[in-house]
mmCIF file of C-alpha atoms and ligand atoms in Angstrom:
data_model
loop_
_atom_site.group_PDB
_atom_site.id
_atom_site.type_symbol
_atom_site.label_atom_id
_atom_site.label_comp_id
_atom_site.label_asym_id
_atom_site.label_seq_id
_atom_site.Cartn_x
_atom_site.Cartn_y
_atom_site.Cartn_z
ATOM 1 C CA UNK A 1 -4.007 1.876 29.146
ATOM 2 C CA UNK A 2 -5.410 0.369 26.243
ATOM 3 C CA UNK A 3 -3.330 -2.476 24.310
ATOM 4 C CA UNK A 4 -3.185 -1.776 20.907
ATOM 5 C CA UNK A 5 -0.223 -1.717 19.878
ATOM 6 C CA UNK A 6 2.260 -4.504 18.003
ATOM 7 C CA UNK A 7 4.044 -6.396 20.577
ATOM 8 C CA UNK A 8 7.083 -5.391 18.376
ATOM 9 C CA UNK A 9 6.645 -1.790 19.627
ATOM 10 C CA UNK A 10 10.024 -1.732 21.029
ATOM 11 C CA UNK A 11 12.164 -2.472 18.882
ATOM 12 C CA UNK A 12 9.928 -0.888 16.049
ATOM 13 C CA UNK A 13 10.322 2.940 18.289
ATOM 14 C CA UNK A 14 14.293 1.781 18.122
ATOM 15 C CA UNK A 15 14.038 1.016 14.526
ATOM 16 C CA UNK A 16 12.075 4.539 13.323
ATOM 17 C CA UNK A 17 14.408 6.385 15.901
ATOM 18 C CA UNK A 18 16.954 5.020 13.574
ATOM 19 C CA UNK A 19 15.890 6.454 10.212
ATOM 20 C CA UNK A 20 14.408 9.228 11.972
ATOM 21 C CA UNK A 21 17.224 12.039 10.282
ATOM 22 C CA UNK A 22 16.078 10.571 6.625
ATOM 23 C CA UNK A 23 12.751 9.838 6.955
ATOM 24 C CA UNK A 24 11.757 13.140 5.316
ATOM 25 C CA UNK A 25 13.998 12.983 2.343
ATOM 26 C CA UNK A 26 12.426 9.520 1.665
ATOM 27 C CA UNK A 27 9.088 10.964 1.781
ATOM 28 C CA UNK A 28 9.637 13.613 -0.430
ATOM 29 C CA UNK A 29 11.333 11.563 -3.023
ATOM 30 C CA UNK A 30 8.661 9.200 -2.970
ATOM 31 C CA UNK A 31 5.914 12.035 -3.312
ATOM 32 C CA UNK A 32 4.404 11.522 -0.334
ATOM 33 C CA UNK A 33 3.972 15.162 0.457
ATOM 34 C CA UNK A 34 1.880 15.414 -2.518
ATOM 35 C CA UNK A 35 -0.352 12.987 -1.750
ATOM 36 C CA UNK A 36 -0.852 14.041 1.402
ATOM 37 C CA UNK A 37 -1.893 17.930 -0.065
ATOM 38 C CA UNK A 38 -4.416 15.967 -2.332
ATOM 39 C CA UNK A 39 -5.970 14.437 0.747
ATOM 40 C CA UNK A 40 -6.404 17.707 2.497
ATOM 41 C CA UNK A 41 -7.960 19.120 -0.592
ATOM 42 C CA UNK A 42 -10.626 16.233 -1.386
ATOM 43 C CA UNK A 43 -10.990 17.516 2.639
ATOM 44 C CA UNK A 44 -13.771 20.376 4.010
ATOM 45 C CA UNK A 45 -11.611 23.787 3.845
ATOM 46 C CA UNK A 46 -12.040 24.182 7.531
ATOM 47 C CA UNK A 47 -9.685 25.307 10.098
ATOM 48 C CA UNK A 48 -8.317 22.544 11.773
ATOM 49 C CA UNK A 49 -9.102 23.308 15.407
ATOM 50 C CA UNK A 50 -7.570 21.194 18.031
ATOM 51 C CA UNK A 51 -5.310 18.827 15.749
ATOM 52 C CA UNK A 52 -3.642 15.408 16.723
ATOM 53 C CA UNK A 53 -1.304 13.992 14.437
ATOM 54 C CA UNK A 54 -0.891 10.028 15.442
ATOM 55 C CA UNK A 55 2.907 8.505 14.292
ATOM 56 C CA UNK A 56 3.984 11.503 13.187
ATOM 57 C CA UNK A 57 6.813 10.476 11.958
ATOM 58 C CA UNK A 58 8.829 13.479 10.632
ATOM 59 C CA UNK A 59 5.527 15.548 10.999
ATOM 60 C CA UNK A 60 4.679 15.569 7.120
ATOM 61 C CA UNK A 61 0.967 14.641 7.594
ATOM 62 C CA UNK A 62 0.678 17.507 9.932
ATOM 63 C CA UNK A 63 2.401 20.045 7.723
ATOM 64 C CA UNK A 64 0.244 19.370 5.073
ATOM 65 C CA UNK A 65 -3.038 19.595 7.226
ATOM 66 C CA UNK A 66 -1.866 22.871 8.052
ATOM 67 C CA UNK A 67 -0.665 24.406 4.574
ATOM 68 C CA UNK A 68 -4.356 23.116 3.575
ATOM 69 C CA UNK A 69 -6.586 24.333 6.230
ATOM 70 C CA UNK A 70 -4.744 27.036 8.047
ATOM 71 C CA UNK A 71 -3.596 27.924 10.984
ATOM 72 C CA UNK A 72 -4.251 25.160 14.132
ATOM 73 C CA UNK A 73 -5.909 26.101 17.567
ATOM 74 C CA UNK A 74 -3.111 23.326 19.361
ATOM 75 C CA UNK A 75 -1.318 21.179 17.473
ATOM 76 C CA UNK A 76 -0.438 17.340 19.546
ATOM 77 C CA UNK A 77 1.883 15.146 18.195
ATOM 78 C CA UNK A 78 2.611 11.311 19.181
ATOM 79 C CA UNK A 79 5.040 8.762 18.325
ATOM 80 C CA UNK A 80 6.522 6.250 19.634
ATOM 81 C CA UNK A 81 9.802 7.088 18.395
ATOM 82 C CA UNK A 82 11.657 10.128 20.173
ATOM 83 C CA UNK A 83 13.699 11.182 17.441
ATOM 84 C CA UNK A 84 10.992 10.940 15.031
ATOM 85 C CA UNK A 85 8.557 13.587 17.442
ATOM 86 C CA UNK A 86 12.068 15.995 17.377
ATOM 87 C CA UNK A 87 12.028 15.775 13.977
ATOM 88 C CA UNK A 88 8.595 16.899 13.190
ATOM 89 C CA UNK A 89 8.908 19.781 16.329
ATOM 90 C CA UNK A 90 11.094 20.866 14.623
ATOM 91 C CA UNK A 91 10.203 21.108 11.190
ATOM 92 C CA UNK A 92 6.978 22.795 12.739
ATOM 93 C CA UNK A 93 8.908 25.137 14.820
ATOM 94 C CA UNK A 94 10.650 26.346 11.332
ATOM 95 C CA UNK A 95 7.038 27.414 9.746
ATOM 96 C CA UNK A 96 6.488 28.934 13.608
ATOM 97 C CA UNK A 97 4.219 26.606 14.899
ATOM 98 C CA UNK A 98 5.128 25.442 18.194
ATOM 99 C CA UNK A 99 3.486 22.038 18.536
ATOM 100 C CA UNK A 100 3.059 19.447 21.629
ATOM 101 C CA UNK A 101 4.974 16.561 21.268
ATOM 102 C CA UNK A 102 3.583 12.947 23.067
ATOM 103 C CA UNK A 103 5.675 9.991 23.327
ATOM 104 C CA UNK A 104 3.358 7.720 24.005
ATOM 105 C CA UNK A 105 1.410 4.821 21.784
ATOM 106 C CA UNK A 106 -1.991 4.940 19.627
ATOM 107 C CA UNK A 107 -4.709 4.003 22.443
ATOM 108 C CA UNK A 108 -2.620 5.928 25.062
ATOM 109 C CA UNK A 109 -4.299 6.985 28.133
ATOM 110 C CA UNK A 110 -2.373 10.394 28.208
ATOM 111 C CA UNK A 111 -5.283 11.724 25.854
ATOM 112 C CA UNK A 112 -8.412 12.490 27.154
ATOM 113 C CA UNK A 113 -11.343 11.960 24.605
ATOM 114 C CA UNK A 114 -13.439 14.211 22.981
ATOM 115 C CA UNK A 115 -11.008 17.097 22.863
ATOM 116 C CA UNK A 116 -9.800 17.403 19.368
ATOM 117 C CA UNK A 117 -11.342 18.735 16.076
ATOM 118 C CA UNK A 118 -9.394 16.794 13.873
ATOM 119 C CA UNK A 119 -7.273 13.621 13.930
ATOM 120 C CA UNK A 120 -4.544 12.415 11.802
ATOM 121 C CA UNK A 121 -3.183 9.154 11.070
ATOM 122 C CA UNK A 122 -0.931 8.458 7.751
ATOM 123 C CA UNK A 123 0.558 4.823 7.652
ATOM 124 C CA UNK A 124 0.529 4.053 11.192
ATOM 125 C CA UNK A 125 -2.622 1.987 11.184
ATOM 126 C CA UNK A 126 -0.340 -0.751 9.764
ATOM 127 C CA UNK A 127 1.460 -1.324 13.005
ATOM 128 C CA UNK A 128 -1.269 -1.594 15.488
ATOM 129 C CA UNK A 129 -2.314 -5.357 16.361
ATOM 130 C CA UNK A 130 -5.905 -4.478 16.985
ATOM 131 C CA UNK A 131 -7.360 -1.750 13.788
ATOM 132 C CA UNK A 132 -11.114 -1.865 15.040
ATOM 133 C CA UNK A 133 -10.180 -0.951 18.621
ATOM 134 C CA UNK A 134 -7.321 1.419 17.596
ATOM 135 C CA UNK A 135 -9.909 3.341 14.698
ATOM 136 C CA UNK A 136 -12.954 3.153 17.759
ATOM 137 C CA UNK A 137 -9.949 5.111 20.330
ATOM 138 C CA UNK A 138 -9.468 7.654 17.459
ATOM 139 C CA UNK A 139 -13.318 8.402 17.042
ATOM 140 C CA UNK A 140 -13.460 8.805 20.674
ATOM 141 C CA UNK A 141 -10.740 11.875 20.637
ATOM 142 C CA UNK A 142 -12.559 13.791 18.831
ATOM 143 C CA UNK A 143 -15.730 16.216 19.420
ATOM 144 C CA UNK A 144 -18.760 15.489 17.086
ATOM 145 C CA UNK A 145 -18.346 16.122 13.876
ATOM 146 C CA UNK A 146 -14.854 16.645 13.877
ATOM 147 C CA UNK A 147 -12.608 14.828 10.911
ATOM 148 C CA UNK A 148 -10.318 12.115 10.726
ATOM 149 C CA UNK A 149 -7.620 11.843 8.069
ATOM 150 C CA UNK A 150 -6.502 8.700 7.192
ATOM 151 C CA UNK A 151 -3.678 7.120 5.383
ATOM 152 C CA UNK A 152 -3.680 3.120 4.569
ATOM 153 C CA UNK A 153 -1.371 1.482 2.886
ATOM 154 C CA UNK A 154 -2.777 -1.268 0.374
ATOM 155 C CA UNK A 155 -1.748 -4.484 -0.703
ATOM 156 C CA UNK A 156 1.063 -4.238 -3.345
ATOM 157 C CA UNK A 157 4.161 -6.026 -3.618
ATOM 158 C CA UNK A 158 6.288 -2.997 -2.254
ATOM 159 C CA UNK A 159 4.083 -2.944 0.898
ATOM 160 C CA UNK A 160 4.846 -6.411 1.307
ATOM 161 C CA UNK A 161 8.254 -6.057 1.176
ATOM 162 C CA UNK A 162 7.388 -3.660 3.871
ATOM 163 C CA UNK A 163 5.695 -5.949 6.326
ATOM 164 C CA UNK A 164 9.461 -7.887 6.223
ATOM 165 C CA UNK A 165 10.883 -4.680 7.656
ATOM 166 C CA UNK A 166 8.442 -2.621 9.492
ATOM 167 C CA UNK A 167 5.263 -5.297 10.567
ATOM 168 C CA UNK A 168 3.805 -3.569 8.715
ATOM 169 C CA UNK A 169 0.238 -4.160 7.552
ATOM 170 C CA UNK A 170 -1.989 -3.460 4.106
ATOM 171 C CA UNK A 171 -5.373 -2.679 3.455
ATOM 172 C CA UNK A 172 -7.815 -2.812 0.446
ATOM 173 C CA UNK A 173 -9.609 0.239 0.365
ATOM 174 C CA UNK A 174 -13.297 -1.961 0.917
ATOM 175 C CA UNK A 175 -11.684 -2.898 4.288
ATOM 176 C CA UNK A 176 -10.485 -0.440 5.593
ATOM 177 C CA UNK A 177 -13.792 1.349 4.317
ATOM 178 C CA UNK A 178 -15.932 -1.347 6.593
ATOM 179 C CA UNK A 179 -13.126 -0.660 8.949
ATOM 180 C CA UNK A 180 -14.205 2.774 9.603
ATOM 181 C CA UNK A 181 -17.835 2.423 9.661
ATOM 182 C CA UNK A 182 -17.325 -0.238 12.669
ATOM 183 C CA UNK A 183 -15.681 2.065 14.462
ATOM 184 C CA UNK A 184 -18.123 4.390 14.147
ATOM 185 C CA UNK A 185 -16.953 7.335 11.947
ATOM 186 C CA UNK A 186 -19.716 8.671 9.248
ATOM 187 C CA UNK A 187 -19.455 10.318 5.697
ATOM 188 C CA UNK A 188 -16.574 7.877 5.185
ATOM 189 C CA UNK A 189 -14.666 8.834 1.470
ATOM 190 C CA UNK A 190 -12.305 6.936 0.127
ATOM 191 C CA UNK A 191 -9.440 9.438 -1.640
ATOM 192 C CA UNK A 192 -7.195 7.295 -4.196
ATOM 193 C CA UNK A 193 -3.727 9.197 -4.903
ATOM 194 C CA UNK A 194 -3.827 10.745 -8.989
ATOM 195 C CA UNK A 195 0.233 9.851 -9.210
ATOM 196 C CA UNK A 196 3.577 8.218 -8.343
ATOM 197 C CA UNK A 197 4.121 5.597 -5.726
ATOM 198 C CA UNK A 198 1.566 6.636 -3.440
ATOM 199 C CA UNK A 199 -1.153 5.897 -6.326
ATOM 200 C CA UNK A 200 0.051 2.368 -6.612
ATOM 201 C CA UNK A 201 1.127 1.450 -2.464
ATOM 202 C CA UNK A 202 -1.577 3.925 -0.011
ATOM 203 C CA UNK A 203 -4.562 5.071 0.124
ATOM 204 C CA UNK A 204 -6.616 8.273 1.613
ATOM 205 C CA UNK A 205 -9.405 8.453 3.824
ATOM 206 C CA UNK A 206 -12.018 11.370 5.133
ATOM 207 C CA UNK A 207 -14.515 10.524 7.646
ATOM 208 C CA UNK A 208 -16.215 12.421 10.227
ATOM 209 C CA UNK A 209 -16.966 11.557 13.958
ATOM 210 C CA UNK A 210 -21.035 11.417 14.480
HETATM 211 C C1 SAM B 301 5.407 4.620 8.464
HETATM 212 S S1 SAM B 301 5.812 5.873 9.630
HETATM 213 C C2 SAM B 301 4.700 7.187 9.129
HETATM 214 C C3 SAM B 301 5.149 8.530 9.645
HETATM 215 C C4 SAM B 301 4.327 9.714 9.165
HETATM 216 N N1 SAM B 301 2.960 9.669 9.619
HETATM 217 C C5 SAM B 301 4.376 9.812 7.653
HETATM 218 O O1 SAM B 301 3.339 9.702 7.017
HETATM 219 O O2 SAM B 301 5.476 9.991 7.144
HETATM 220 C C6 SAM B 301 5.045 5.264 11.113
HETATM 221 C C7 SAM B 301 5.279 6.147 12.329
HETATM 222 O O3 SAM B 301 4.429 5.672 13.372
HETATM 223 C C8 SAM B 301 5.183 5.476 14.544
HETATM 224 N N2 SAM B 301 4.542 4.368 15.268
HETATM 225 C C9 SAM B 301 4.629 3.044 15.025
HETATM 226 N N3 SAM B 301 3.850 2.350 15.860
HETATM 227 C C10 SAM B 301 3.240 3.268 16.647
HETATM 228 C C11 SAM B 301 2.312 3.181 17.704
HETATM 229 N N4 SAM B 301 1.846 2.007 18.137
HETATM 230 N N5 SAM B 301 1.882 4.324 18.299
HETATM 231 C C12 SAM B 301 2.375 5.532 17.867
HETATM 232 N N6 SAM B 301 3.263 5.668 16.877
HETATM 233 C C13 SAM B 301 3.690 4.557 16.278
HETATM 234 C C14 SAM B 301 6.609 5.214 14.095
HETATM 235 O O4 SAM B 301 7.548 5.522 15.093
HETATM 236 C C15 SAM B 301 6.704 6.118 12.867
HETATM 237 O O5 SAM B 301 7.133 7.414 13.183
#
């Protein structure tokens, strides 16, 4: 398997399995579901296919690829965090989809490449000690031309208050922007966030897999 992720990945699954039962409230009072419905609608109005939602977290980035662009083919979800991936099966389950649910890191073996249509990723980036190899194992899941949805969160002083926490990392939009194109992706759009914290603390991203 490929090494990717923080060597804090243990006690980071223990900390998120932790939260896991308020992670969505958070989210919601934040706006984060909002921002994540903007993102799918700066997004082609395309079915989503084969869909992989990486850190999944409560499943919110998945639920809001779905009320976008419809209905999925197979819907994979992975997290490191156990309680987190019941969560988000569940909250799927209540909308009747029945999704997959992985266990498993970002660069994890368990997923062969080429077989999805669209990947997801919202602020889990942040965690992973190597970005360029981590966005270049993403590319490589999915078929060409299928799209990649991207959530970054940038340099602010509530991110960094973050990092203390969570390890976790922040990105300027021109990085992360250079980021992508090393890795490979093409027709890479930037999406900034029209309102509330996620305007000021994340960014969006599109790109496409040549
Ligand atoms: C900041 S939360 C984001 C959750 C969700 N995507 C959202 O937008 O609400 C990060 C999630 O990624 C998971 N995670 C952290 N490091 C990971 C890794 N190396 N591989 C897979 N998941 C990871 C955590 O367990 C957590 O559920």
């Amino acid at each position: 398997m490929i090494r990717l992720s923080s060597t804090r990945r243990p006690a980071l699954g223990a900390l998120y399995d932790a939260i896991s039962d308020r992670w969505q409230a958070g989210l919601d009072r934040l706006g984060y579901p909002a921002a994540y419905a903007e993102l799918f609608r700066a997004g082609p109005a395309q079915a989503p296919g084969r869909m992989l939602d990486l850190g999944t977290g409560s499943g919110a980035f998945a639920m809001a690829a779905l009320q976008r662009c419809g209905p999925a083919d197979r819907v994979v979800l992975l997290d490191i965090s156990d309680r987190m991936l019941g969560e988000a099966a569940s909250r799927l389950a209540a909308t009747g989809v029945a999704a997959e649910t992985l266990a498993a890191p970002v660069g994890s073996d368990a997923l062969a490449p080429e077989v999805f249509d669209t990947v997801l990723a919202a602020h889990v980036i942040e965690h992973l000690d190597d970005v360029p190899a981590a966005l270049a194992w993403c590319r490589r899941r999915l078929v060409s031309g299928g799209h990649f949805y991207l959530c970054v969160s940038r340099p602010h002083w509530c991110t960094a208050l973050l990092r203390w926490k969570w390890g976790h990392r922040a990105y300027a939009p021109d990085r992360m922007m250079a980021l992508l194109a090393g890795a490979g992706f093409r027709d890479i759009r930037h999406v900034a966030f029209s309102s509330g914290p996620p305007s000021r603390t994340s960014a969006g991203y599109i790109a496409t897999a040549p």
